[in-house]
Amino acid sequence: MATKSTLEIEGRKVEVSNLDKVFYPKAGFTKGQVIDYYIRVSSVLLPHLKNRPISLKRYPDGVEGFFFYEKQCPSHRPNWVKTAKVAKTEGGEIDYCVMNDLSALVWAANLADLELHTFLHRAPAIRRPTSLAFDLDPGAPADLVQCCQVALWLKEIFDSVGLQSFPKTSGSKGLQVFIPLNTATTYEKTKAFAHAIALHLEREHPKLVLSRMQRALRKGKVFVDWSQNDDKKTTVCVYSLRAKERPTVSTPITWDEVAAALKKKQAGPLTFETTDVLKRVETHGDLFASVLTLKQKLPLLRSLPE
């Protein structure tokens, strides 16, 4: 039988249940600890969730059980959980949840929404991405170390055209690089630009970089996933838990940390669990804060290196 209790959050009563249920068996990490982590990291997480439609990725029996995506915000949601309409490819609309405050975040965590997957746009401007994003996905035996090399090559390109870029771990096996825009653009432009970058890297470094999606080609290479720059795709949000053996987190890192991991050929220092992330936030604040505010214009394709 479910054990229930009520949390008082920002003047709202949020019902939570089964807080002792173990969600990460190999780490003994419980549902209560999941909710506690999201509460403690919320000061830096919530600005990245604000007004962004979100797909719920729910693990009712923990990371070793089944999971499902929930795009349509549940009808049983409290009336204070906001939603945003997103058009479906085949017509019609989906009302996605929006996690604009801590009470909504705790409500979602209580639904076993371990991972937070957001769009690159904010409502209501759902045709305008606020960032350019690259997901670096290694195919074994390539790993996070090789992703660091590719990420640094990406940084070189963006440095050469005067754009600042920001790395984060995926919380899984790869890295992600975000280039904040926060200016008028379209997904058509950002996707074409990202594809051109991926093709350029593949031409320059064919032994390590792959721009095509076929999984059969990925062995020993890093797939530079440019296709995330799409109004129908979501990317794991910074500070989100991942549903792995241990409670790892998609964590913002510095370029110095990326370079150090590559130099030492050690991926371990770039794997962070909840306690690590909370300590980093206490020390560094939000290393991804500029992704929300820095205004940069997408260059013309012809300005890229040949």
PDB file of C-alpha atoms in Angstrom:
ATOM      1  CA  MET A   1       0.000   0.000   0.000  1.00  0.00           C
ATOM      2  CA  ALA A   2       1.341   3.434  -0.962  1.00  0.00           C
ATOM      3  CA  THR A   3       2.545   5.585   1.916  1.00  0.00           C
ATOM      4  CA  LYS A   4       1.662   9.220   1.300  1.00  0.00           C
ATOM      5  CA  SER A   5       2.661  12.508   2.831  1.00  0.00           C
ATOM      6  CA  THR A   6       2.315  16.153   1.941  1.00  0.00           C
ATOM      7  CA  LEU A   7       5.040  18.732   1.401  1.00  0.00           C
ATOM      8  CA  GLU A   8       4.353  22.436   1.818  1.00  0.00           C
ATOM      9  CA  ILE A   9       6.141  24.152  -1.075  1.00  0.00           C
ATOM     10  CA  GLU A  10       5.791  27.852  -1.841  1.00  0.00           C
ATOM     11  CA  GLY A  11       2.394  27.899  -0.173  1.00  0.00           C
ATOM     12  CA  ARG A  12       1.151  24.869  -2.102  1.00  0.00           C
ATOM     13  CA  LYS A  13       0.485  21.403  -0.793  1.00  0.00           C
ATOM     14  CA  VAL A  14       2.247  18.774  -2.915  1.00  0.00           C
ATOM     15  CA  GLU A  15       1.365  15.150  -2.211  1.00  0.00           C
ATOM     16  CA  VAL A  16       4.276  12.712  -2.385  1.00  0.00           C
ATOM     17  CA  SER A  17       4.310   8.952  -1.888  1.00  0.00           C
ATOM     18  CA  ASN A  18       6.583   5.939  -1.373  1.00  0.00           C
ATOM     19  CA  LEU A  19       9.621   8.051  -0.485  1.00  0.00           C
ATOM     20  CA  ASP A  20      11.533   4.969   0.720  1.00  0.00           C
ATOM     21  CA  LYS A  21      11.143   3.146  -2.598  1.00  0.00           C
ATOM     22  CA  VAL A  22      14.583   2.421  -4.050  1.00  0.00           C
ATOM     23  CA  PHE A  23      14.898   3.870  -7.551  1.00  0.00           C
ATOM     24  CA  TYR A  24      18.632   3.162  -8.095  1.00  0.00           C
ATOM     25  CA  PRO A  25      19.168  -0.321  -6.583  1.00  0.00           C
ATOM     26  CA  LYS A  26      22.948  -0.443  -7.118  1.00  0.00           C
ATOM     27  CA  ALA A  27      23.334   2.829  -5.235  1.00  0.00           C
ATOM     28  CA  GLY A  28      20.472   2.352  -2.752  1.00  0.00           C
ATOM     29  CA  PHE A  29      19.170   5.753  -3.902  1.00  0.00           C
ATOM     30  CA  THR A  30      15.500   6.279  -3.074  1.00  0.00           C
ATOM     31  CA  LYS A  31      12.597   8.237  -4.497  1.00  0.00           C
ATOM     32  CA  GLY A  32      12.851  10.530  -1.487  1.00  0.00           C
ATOM     33  CA  GLN A  33      16.475  11.255  -2.376  1.00  0.00           C
ATOM     34  CA  VAL A  34      15.465  12.004  -5.972  1.00  0.00           C
ATOM     35  CA  ILE A  35      12.937  14.577  -4.746  1.00  0.00           C
ATOM     36  CA  ASP A  36      15.441  15.970  -2.236  1.00  0.00           C
ATOM     37  CA  TYR A  37      18.066  16.402  -4.970  1.00  0.00           C
ATOM     38  CA  TYR A  38      15.659  18.271  -7.240  1.00  0.00           C
ATOM     39  CA  ILE A  39      14.634  20.535  -4.360  1.00  0.00           C
ATOM     40  CA  ARG A  40      18.251  21.303  -3.452  1.00  0.00           C
ATOM     41  CA  VAL A  41      19.383  21.944  -7.038  1.00  0.00           C
ATOM     42  CA  SER A  42      16.241  23.876  -7.993  1.00  0.00           C
ATOM     43  CA  SER A  43      17.781  27.345  -7.668  1.00  0.00           C
ATOM     44  CA  VAL A  44      20.020  26.658 -10.674  1.00  0.00           C
ATOM     45  CA  LEU A  45      17.787  24.134 -12.460  1.00  0.00           C
ATOM     46  CA  LEU A  46      14.489  26.050 -12.614  1.00  0.00           C
ATOM     47  CA  PRO A  47      15.778  28.929 -14.785  1.00  0.00           C
ATOM     48  CA  HIS A  48      16.702  26.329 -17.440  1.00  0.00           C
ATOM     49  CA  LEU A  49      13.221  24.781 -17.273  1.00  0.00           C
ATOM     50  CA  LYS A  50      11.274  28.052 -17.306  1.00  0.00           C
ATOM     51  CA  ASN A  51       8.664  28.168 -20.089  1.00  0.00           C
ATOM     52  CA  ARG A  52      10.208  25.168 -21.839  1.00  0.00           C
ATOM     53  CA  PRO A  53       7.785  22.393 -22.800  1.00  0.00           C
ATOM     54  CA  ILE A  54       9.031  19.150 -21.291  1.00  0.00           C
ATOM     55  CA  SER A  55       8.621  15.447 -22.005  1.00  0.00           C
ATOM     56  CA  LEU A  56       8.188  13.419 -18.833  1.00  0.00           C
ATOM     57  CA  LYS A  57      10.331  10.275 -18.780  1.00  0.00           C
ATOM     58  CA  ARG A  58       8.852   8.181 -16.015  1.00  0.00           C
ATOM     59  CA  TYR A  59      10.375   5.203 -14.199  1.00  0.00           C
ATOM     60  CA  PRO A  60       7.655   4.071 -11.760  1.00  0.00           C
ATOM     61  CA  ASP A  61       9.687   1.052 -10.621  1.00  0.00           C
ATOM     62  CA  GLY A  62      13.088   2.729 -10.718  1.00  0.00           C
ATOM     63  CA  VAL A  63      15.902   2.582 -13.242  1.00  0.00           C
ATOM     64  CA  GLU A  64      15.822  -1.202 -13.586  1.00  0.00           C
ATOM     65  CA  GLY A  65      12.118  -1.276 -14.379  1.00  0.00           C
ATOM     66  CA  PHE A  66      10.143  -0.210 -17.429  1.00  0.00           C
ATOM     67  CA  PHE A  67       9.888   3.441 -18.387  1.00  0.00           C
ATOM     68  CA  PHE A  68       7.684   5.509 -20.645  1.00  0.00           C
ATOM     69  CA  TYR A  69       7.654   8.978 -22.162  1.00  0.00           C
ATOM     70  CA  GLU A  70       4.660  11.163 -21.473  1.00  0.00           C
ATOM     71  CA  LYS A  71       4.342  14.106 -23.837  1.00  0.00           C
ATOM     72  CA  GLN A  72       0.752  15.065 -23.027  1.00  0.00           C
ATOM     73  CA  CYS A  73       0.749  16.618 -19.568  1.00  0.00           C
ATOM     74  CA  PRO A  74      -1.387  14.295 -17.382  1.00  0.00           C
ATOM     75  CA  SER A  75      -5.002  15.358 -16.959  1.00  0.00           C
ATOM     76  CA  HIS A  76      -4.733  14.698 -13.208  1.00  0.00           C
ATOM     77  CA  ARG A  77      -2.109  17.452 -12.818  1.00  0.00           C
ATOM     78  CA  PRO A  78      -2.821  20.196 -10.269  1.00  0.00           C
ATOM     79  CA  ASN A  79      -4.175  23.389 -11.809  1.00  0.00           C
ATOM     80  CA  TRP A  80      -0.934  25.198 -10.903  1.00  0.00           C
ATOM     81  CA  VAL A  81       1.142  23.008 -13.258  1.00  0.00           C
ATOM     82  CA  LYS A  82       1.346  25.093 -16.401  1.00  0.00           C
ATOM     83  CA  THR A  83       1.245  23.695 -19.937  1.00  0.00           C
ATOM     84  CA  ALA A  84       2.362  24.819 -23.393  1.00  0.00           C
ATOM     85  CA  LYS A  85       0.904  23.775 -26.727  1.00  0.00           C
ATOM     86  CA  VAL A  86       3.244  22.181 -29.290  1.00  0.00           C
ATOM     87  CA  ALA A  87       2.066  21.244 -32.778  1.00  0.00           C
ATOM     88  CA  LYS A  88       2.244  17.571 -33.808  1.00  0.00           C
ATOM     89  CA  THR A  89       3.821  16.619 -37.135  1.00  0.00           C
ATOM     90  CA  GLU A  90       0.622  14.897 -38.247  1.00  0.00           C
ATOM     91  CA  GLY A  91      -1.578  17.793 -37.172  1.00  0.00           C
ATOM     92  CA  GLY A  92      -3.185  18.768 -33.900  1.00  0.00           C
ATOM     93  CA  GLU A  93      -1.424  19.851 -30.721  1.00  0.00           C
ATOM     94  CA  ILE A  94       0.016  18.381 -27.541  1.00  0.00           C
ATOM     95  CA  ASP A  95      -0.208  20.148 -24.182  1.00  0.00           C
ATOM     96  CA  TYR A  96       3.239  19.636 -22.685  1.00  0.00           C
ATOM     97  CA  CYS A  97       3.946  20.236 -19.010  1.00  0.00           C
ATOM     98  CA  VAL A  98       6.039  23.267 -18.096  1.00  0.00           C
ATOM     99  CA  MET A  99       8.081  23.156 -14.875  1.00  0.00           C
ATOM    100  CA  ASN A 100       8.107  26.839 -13.955  1.00  0.00           C
ATOM    101  CA  ASP A 101       8.343  26.508 -10.194  1.00  0.00           C
ATOM    102  CA  LEU A 102       9.523  24.194  -7.465  1.00  0.00           C
ATOM    103  CA  SER A 103       6.070  22.795  -6.669  1.00  0.00           C
ATOM    104  CA  ALA A 104       5.664  21.647 -10.290  1.00  0.00           C
ATOM    105  CA  LEU A 105       9.153  20.128 -10.262  1.00  0.00           C
ATOM    106  CA  VAL A 106       8.425  18.167  -7.064  1.00  0.00           C
ATOM    107  CA  TRP A 107       5.082  17.046  -8.480  1.00  0.00           C
ATOM    108  CA  ALA A 108       6.861  15.670 -11.568  1.00  0.00           C
ATOM    109  CA  ALA A 109       9.584  14.003  -9.490  1.00  0.00           C
ATOM    110  CA  ASN A 110       6.867  12.291  -7.432  1.00  0.00           C
ATOM    111  CA  LEU A 111       5.556  10.835 -10.698  1.00  0.00           C
ATOM    112  CA  ALA A 112       9.002   9.203 -11.060  1.00  0.00           C
ATOM    113  CA  ASP A 113       9.997  11.636 -13.801  1.00  0.00           C
ATOM    114  CA  LEU A 114      13.680  10.975 -13.226  1.00  0.00           C
ATOM    115  CA  GLU A 115      14.917  12.616 -16.420  1.00  0.00           C
ATOM    116  CA  LEU A 116      14.003  16.111 -17.602  1.00  0.00           C
ATOM    117  CA  HIS A 117      13.979  16.447 -21.393  1.00  0.00           C
ATOM    118  CA  THR A 118      13.341  19.963 -22.695  1.00  0.00           C
ATOM    119  CA  PHE A 119      12.990  21.629 -26.061  1.00  0.00           C
ATOM    120  CA  LEU A 120      15.528  24.206 -27.225  1.00  0.00           C
ATOM    121  CA  HIS A 121      12.756  26.820 -27.428  1.00  0.00           C
ATOM    122  CA  ARG A 122      10.610  28.545 -24.858  1.00  0.00           C
ATOM    123  CA  ALA A 123       6.856  28.998 -25.022  1.00  0.00           C
ATOM    124  CA  PRO A 124       5.223  30.863 -26.615  1.00  0.00           C
ATOM    125  CA  ALA A 125       8.039  31.329 -29.190  1.00  0.00           C
ATOM    126  CA  ILE A 126       8.060  27.644 -30.091  1.00  0.00           C
ATOM    127  CA  ARG A 127       9.625  28.185 -33.520  1.00  0.00           C
ATOM    128  CA  ARG A 128      12.689  29.998 -32.154  1.00  0.00           C
ATOM    129  CA  PRO A 129      15.518  27.977 -30.564  1.00  0.00           C
ATOM    130  CA  THR A 130      17.476  29.838 -27.906  1.00  0.00           C
ATOM    131  CA  SER A 131      20.635  27.754 -28.419  1.00  0.00           C
ATOM    132  CA  LEU A 132      22.519  25.656 -30.907  1.00  0.00           C
ATOM    133  CA  ALA A 133      23.214  22.198 -29.459  1.00  0.00           C
ATOM    134  CA  PHE A 134      25.490  19.277 -30.295  1.00  0.00           C
ATOM    135  CA  ASP A 135      25.170  15.871 -28.671  1.00  0.00           C
ATOM    136  CA  LEU A 136      28.452  13.923 -28.848  1.00  0.00           C
ATOM    137  CA  ASP A 137      27.690  10.217 -28.656  1.00  0.00           C
ATOM    138  CA  PRO A 138      30.636   7.776 -28.569  1.00  0.00           C
ATOM    139  CA  GLY A 139      30.478   4.339 -30.150  1.00  0.00           C
ATOM    140  CA  ALA A 140      32.564   1.806 -28.187  1.00  0.00           C
ATOM    141  CA  PRO A 141      35.481   1.513 -27.830  1.00  0.00           C
ATOM    142  CA  ALA A 142      35.375   5.320 -28.135  1.00  0.00           C
ATOM    143  CA  ASP A 143      34.286   6.919 -24.869  1.00  0.00           C
ATOM    144  CA  LEU A 144      34.014  10.227 -23.050  1.00  0.00           C
ATOM    145  CA  VAL A 145      37.725  10.946 -23.626  1.00  0.00           C
ATOM    146  CA  GLN A 146      37.231  10.941 -27.400  1.00  0.00           C
ATOM    147  CA  CYS A 147      34.146  13.124 -26.906  1.00  0.00           C
ATOM    148  CA  CYS A 148      36.402  15.642 -25.133  1.00  0.00           C
ATOM    149  CA  GLN A 149      38.617  15.806 -28.209  1.00  0.00           C
ATOM    150  CA  VAL A 150      35.656  16.387 -30.531  1.00  0.00           C
ATOM    151  CA  ALA A 151      34.200  18.962 -28.146  1.00  0.00           C
ATOM    152  CA  LEU A 152      37.473  20.901 -28.203  1.00  0.00           C
ATOM    153  CA  TRP A 153      37.471  20.828 -31.997  1.00  0.00           C
ATOM    154  CA  LEU A 154      33.958  22.271 -31.867  1.00  0.00           C
ATOM    155  CA  LYS A 155      35.152  24.974 -29.497  1.00  0.00           C
ATOM    156  CA  GLU A 156      37.959  25.902 -31.911  1.00  0.00           C
ATOM    157  CA  ILE A 157      35.451  26.383 -34.713  1.00  0.00           C
ATOM    158  CA  PHE A 158      33.175  28.563 -32.622  1.00  0.00           C
ATOM    159  CA  ASP A 159      36.078  30.539 -31.204  1.00  0.00           C
ATOM    160  CA  SER A 160      37.155  31.263 -34.792  1.00  0.00           C
ATOM    161  CA  VAL A 161      33.798  32.913 -35.564  1.00  0.00           C
ATOM    162  CA  GLY A 162      33.591  34.739 -32.236  1.00  0.00           C
ATOM    163  CA  LEU A 163      30.991  32.559 -30.530  1.00  0.00           C
ATOM    164  CA  GLN A 164      31.197  31.377 -26.935  1.00  0.00           C
ATOM    165  CA  SER A 165      30.315  27.733 -26.301  1.00  0.00           C
ATOM    166  CA  PHE A 166      29.541  25.807 -23.137  1.00  0.00           C
ATOM    167  CA  PRO A 167      30.088  22.081 -22.453  1.00  0.00           C
ATOM    168  CA  LYS A 168      28.141  19.757 -20.194  1.00  0.00           C
ATOM    169  CA  THR A 169      28.149  16.041 -19.574  1.00  0.00           C
ATOM    170  CA  SER A 170      25.132  14.124 -20.781  1.00  0.00           C
ATOM    171  CA  GLY A 171      25.116  12.253 -17.463  1.00  0.00           C
ATOM    172  CA  SER A 172      25.394   9.115 -19.562  1.00  0.00           C
ATOM    173  CA  LYS A 173      28.346   8.298 -21.826  1.00  0.00           C
ATOM    174  CA  GLY A 174      28.759  11.459 -23.874  1.00  0.00           C
ATOM    175  CA  LEU A 175      29.158  15.220 -23.868  1.00  0.00           C
ATOM    176  CA  GLN A 176      26.997  18.049 -25.130  1.00  0.00           C
ATOM    177  CA  VAL A 177      28.050  21.476 -26.360  1.00  0.00           C
ATOM    178  CA  PHE A 178      25.657  24.431 -26.310  1.00  0.00           C
ATOM    179  CA  ILE A 179      26.103  27.727 -28.122  1.00  0.00           C
ATOM    180  CA  PRO A 180      23.685  30.299 -26.674  1.00  0.00           C
ATOM    181  CA  LEU A 181      21.914  32.503 -29.203  1.00  0.00           C
ATOM    182  CA  ASN A 182      18.968  34.204 -27.490  1.00  0.00           C
ATOM    183  CA  THR A 183      18.432  36.208 -30.669  1.00  0.00           C
ATOM    184  CA  ALA A 184      16.012  35.905 -33.584  1.00  0.00           C
ATOM    185  CA  THR A 185      16.609  32.726 -35.569  1.00  0.00           C
ATOM    186  CA  THR A 186      14.797  29.589 -36.766  1.00  0.00           C
ATOM    187  CA  TYR A 187      15.295  25.854 -36.429  1.00  0.00           C
ATOM    188  CA  GLU A 188      15.740  25.687 -40.205  1.00  0.00           C
ATOM    189  CA  LYS A 189      18.822  27.902 -39.858  1.00  0.00           C
ATOM    190  CA  THR A 190      20.260  26.310 -36.720  1.00  0.00           C
ATOM    191  CA  LYS A 191      19.809  22.768 -38.019  1.00  0.00           C
ATOM    192  CA  ALA A 192      21.490  23.556 -41.341  1.00  0.00           C
ATOM    193  CA  PHE A 193      24.313  25.298 -39.500  1.00  0.00           C
ATOM    194  CA  ALA A 194      24.810  22.398 -37.075  1.00  0.00           C
ATOM    195  CA  HIS A 195      24.780  19.888 -39.942  1.00  0.00           C
ATOM    196  CA  ALA A 196      27.433  21.895 -41.789  1.00  0.00           C
ATOM    197  CA  ILE A 197      29.619  21.897 -38.663  1.00  0.00           C
ATOM    198  CA  ALA A 198      29.243  18.125 -38.257  1.00  0.00           C
ATOM    199  CA  LEU A 199      30.108  17.514 -41.916  1.00  0.00           C
ATOM    200  CA  HIS A 200      33.163  19.766 -41.623  1.00  0.00           C
ATOM    201  CA  LEU A 201      34.428  17.871 -38.566  1.00  0.00           C
ATOM    202  CA  GLU A 202      33.825  14.542 -40.310  1.00  0.00           C
ATOM    203  CA  ARG A 203      35.871  15.705 -43.328  1.00  0.00           C
ATOM    204  CA  GLU A 204      38.685  17.000 -41.117  1.00  0.00           C
ATOM    205  CA  HIS A 205      38.786  14.027 -38.738  1.00  0.00           C
ATOM    206  CA  PRO A 206      37.269  11.023 -40.576  1.00  0.00           C
ATOM    207  CA  LYS A 207      38.869   8.450 -38.274  1.00  0.00           C
ATOM    208  CA  LEU A 208      37.061   9.770 -35.206  1.00  0.00           C
ATOM    209  CA  VAL A 209      34.064  11.879 -36.231  1.00  0.00           C
ATOM    210  CA  LEU A 210      30.781  10.699 -37.734  1.00  0.00           C
ATOM    211  CA  SER A 211      27.961  12.963 -38.915  1.00  0.00           C
ATOM    212  CA  ARG A 212      25.623  10.227 -40.166  1.00  0.00           C
ATOM    213  CA  MET A 213      23.105   8.552 -37.900  1.00  0.00           C
ATOM    214  CA  GLN A 214      23.540   4.900 -38.885  1.00  0.00           C
ATOM    215  CA  ARG A 215      24.458   2.971 -35.745  1.00  0.00           C
ATOM    216  CA  ALA A 216      26.415   0.412 -37.777  1.00  0.00           C
ATOM    217  CA  LEU A 217      28.987   3.108 -38.572  1.00  0.00           C
ATOM    218  CA  ARG A 218      29.575   4.267 -35.005  1.00  0.00           C
ATOM    219  CA  LYS A 219      32.147   1.742 -33.754  1.00  0.00           C
ATOM    220  CA  GLY A 220      35.152   3.635 -32.392  1.00  0.00           C
ATOM    221  CA  LYS A 221      33.772   6.999 -33.508  1.00  0.00           C
ATOM    222  CA  VAL A 222      32.000   9.956 -31.985  1.00  0.00           C
ATOM    223  CA  PHE A 223      28.667  10.731 -33.595  1.00  0.00           C
ATOM    224  CA  VAL A 224      28.171  14.493 -33.709  1.00  0.00           C
ATOM    225  CA  ASP A 225      24.391  14.612 -33.426  1.00  0.00           C
ATOM    226  CA  TRP A 226      23.370  17.844 -35.128  1.00  0.00           C
ATOM    227  CA  SER A 227      19.756  16.696 -35.522  1.00  0.00           C
ATOM    228  CA  GLN A 228      18.843  17.811 -31.979  1.00  0.00           C
ATOM    229  CA  ASN A 229      18.324  21.271 -33.463  1.00  0.00           C
ATOM    230  CA  ASP A 230      14.721  20.522 -34.336  1.00  0.00           C
ATOM    231  CA  ASP A 231      11.394  21.801 -33.041  1.00  0.00           C
ATOM    232  CA  LYS A 232      10.193  18.221 -32.470  1.00  0.00           C
ATOM    233  CA  LYS A 233      13.218  16.990 -30.478  1.00  0.00           C
ATOM    234  CA  THR A 234      14.093  17.332 -26.823  1.00  0.00           C
ATOM    235  CA  THR A 235      17.499  17.183 -25.128  1.00  0.00           C
ATOM    236  CA  VAL A 236      18.249  16.223 -21.551  1.00  0.00           C
ATOM    237  CA  CYS A 237      18.250  19.377 -19.445  1.00  0.00           C
ATOM    238  CA  VAL A 238      21.285  20.532 -17.517  1.00  0.00           C
ATOM    239  CA  TYR A 239      21.140  19.281 -13.876  1.00  0.00           C
ATOM    240  CA  SER A 240      18.775  16.442 -14.829  1.00  0.00           C
ATOM    241  CA  LEU A 241      19.279  13.033 -13.281  1.00  0.00           C
ATOM    242  CA  ARG A 242      19.869  10.147 -15.661  1.00  0.00           C
ATOM    243  CA  ALA A 243      18.372   6.692 -15.325  1.00  0.00           C
ATOM    244  CA  LYS A 244      21.676   4.821 -15.124  1.00  0.00           C
ATOM    245  CA  GLU A 245      23.001   2.353 -12.544  1.00  0.00           C
ATOM    246  CA  ARG A 246      23.943   5.243 -10.283  1.00  0.00           C
ATOM    247  CA  PRO A 247      22.274   8.680  -9.911  1.00  0.00           C
ATOM    248  CA  THR A 248      24.482  10.511 -12.405  1.00  0.00           C
ATOM    249  CA  VAL A 249      23.583  14.023 -13.531  1.00  0.00           C
ATOM    250  CA  SER A 250      23.930  16.041 -16.742  1.00  0.00           C
ATOM    251  CA  THR A 251      26.464  18.491 -15.365  1.00  0.00           C
ATOM    252  CA  PRO A 252      27.896  21.766 -16.688  1.00  0.00           C
ATOM    253  CA  ILE A 253      31.692  21.682 -16.849  1.00  0.00           C
ATOM    254  CA  THR A 254      34.467  24.067 -17.841  1.00  0.00           C
ATOM    255  CA  TRP A 255      36.577  23.874 -20.972  1.00  0.00           C
ATOM    256  CA  ASP A 256      39.618  23.473 -18.703  1.00  0.00           C
ATOM    257  CA  GLU A 257      38.036  20.326 -17.277  1.00  0.00           C
ATOM    258  CA  VAL A 258      37.415  19.007 -20.795  1.00  0.00           C
ATOM    259  CA  ALA A 259      41.035  19.670 -21.782  1.00  0.00           C
ATOM    260  CA  ALA A 260      42.349  18.071 -18.570  1.00  0.00           C
ATOM    261  CA  ALA A 261      40.292  14.898 -19.102  1.00  0.00           C
ATOM    262  CA  LEU A 262      41.642  14.613 -22.652  1.00  0.00           C
ATOM    263  CA  LYS A 263      45.229  15.222 -21.556  1.00  0.00           C
ATOM    264  CA  LYS A 264      45.034  12.596 -18.787  1.00  0.00           C
ATOM    265  CA  LYS A 265      42.907  10.283 -20.941  1.00  0.00           C
ATOM    266  CA  GLN A 266      40.598   9.816 -17.961  1.00  0.00           C
ATOM    267  CA  ALA A 267      36.816  10.053 -18.228  1.00  0.00           C
ATOM    268  CA  GLY A 268      36.195   9.389 -14.530  1.00  0.00           C
ATOM    269  CA  PRO A 269      36.628  13.010 -13.376  1.00  0.00           C
ATOM    270  CA  LEU A 270      33.752  13.998 -15.678  1.00  0.00           C
ATOM    271  CA  THR A 271      31.212  11.654 -14.084  1.00  0.00           C
ATOM    272  CA  PHE A 272      29.127  13.407 -11.450  1.00  0.00           C
ATOM    273  CA  GLU A 273      26.444  12.129  -9.092  1.00  0.00           C
ATOM    274  CA  THR A 274      23.966  14.239  -7.142  1.00  0.00           C
ATOM    275  CA  THR A 275      26.249  14.981  -4.180  1.00  0.00           C
ATOM    276  CA  ASP A 276      29.056  16.048  -6.524  1.00  0.00           C
ATOM    277  CA  VAL A 277      26.750  18.376  -8.424  1.00  0.00           C
ATOM    278  CA  LEU A 278      25.409  20.056  -5.290  1.00  0.00           C
ATOM    279  CA  LYS A 279      28.981  20.700  -4.113  1.00  0.00           C
ATOM    280  CA  ARG A 280      29.903  22.124  -7.533  1.00  0.00           C
ATOM    281  CA  VAL A 281      26.907  24.458  -7.477  1.00  0.00           C
ATOM    282  CA  GLU A 282      27.891  25.625  -4.014  1.00  0.00           C
ATOM    283  CA  THR A 283      31.430  26.340  -5.243  1.00  0.00           C
ATOM    284  CA  HIS A 284      30.889  27.589  -8.803  1.00  0.00           C
ATOM    285  CA  GLY A 285      27.238  28.598  -9.000  1.00  0.00           C
ATOM    286  CA  ASP A 286      25.591  27.802 -12.329  1.00  0.00           C
ATOM    287  CA  LEU A 287      28.300  27.264 -14.955  1.00  0.00           C
ATOM    288  CA  PHE A 288      25.510  27.196 -17.549  1.00  0.00           C
ATOM    289  CA  ALA A 289      23.959  30.541 -16.541  1.00  0.00           C
ATOM    290  CA  SER A 290      25.285  32.341 -19.638  1.00  0.00           C
ATOM    291  CA  VAL A 291      23.428  29.890 -21.876  1.00  0.00           C
ATOM    292  CA  LEU A 292      20.227  31.612 -20.695  1.00  0.00           C
ATOM    293  CA  THR A 293      21.342  35.199 -21.179  1.00  0.00           C
ATOM    294  CA  LEU A 294      24.244  35.538 -23.611  1.00  0.00           C
ATOM    295  CA  LYS A 295      23.060  37.024 -26.916  1.00  0.00           C
ATOM    296  CA  GLN A 296      24.928  35.800 -29.995  1.00  0.00           C
ATOM    297  CA  LYS A 297      23.953  35.834 -33.657  1.00  0.00           C
ATOM    298  CA  LEU A 298      24.178  32.707 -35.747  1.00  0.00           C
ATOM    299  CA  PRO A 299      26.856  33.389 -38.375  1.00  0.00           C
ATOM    300  CA  LEU A 300      26.288  32.846 -42.071  1.00  0.00           C
ATOM    301  CA  LEU A 301      27.234  29.376 -43.279  1.00  0.00           C
ATOM    302  CA  ARG A 302      29.836  30.851 -45.587  1.00  0.00           C
ATOM    303  CA  SER A 303      31.753  32.182 -42.574  1.00  0.00           C
ATOM    304  CA  LEU A 304      32.592  28.651 -41.463  1.00  0.00           C
ATOM    305  CA  PRO A 305      36.016  27.150 -42.169  1.00  0.00           C
ATOM    306  CA  GLU A 306      36.189  25.151 -45.398  1.00  0.00           C
TER     307      GLU A 306
END
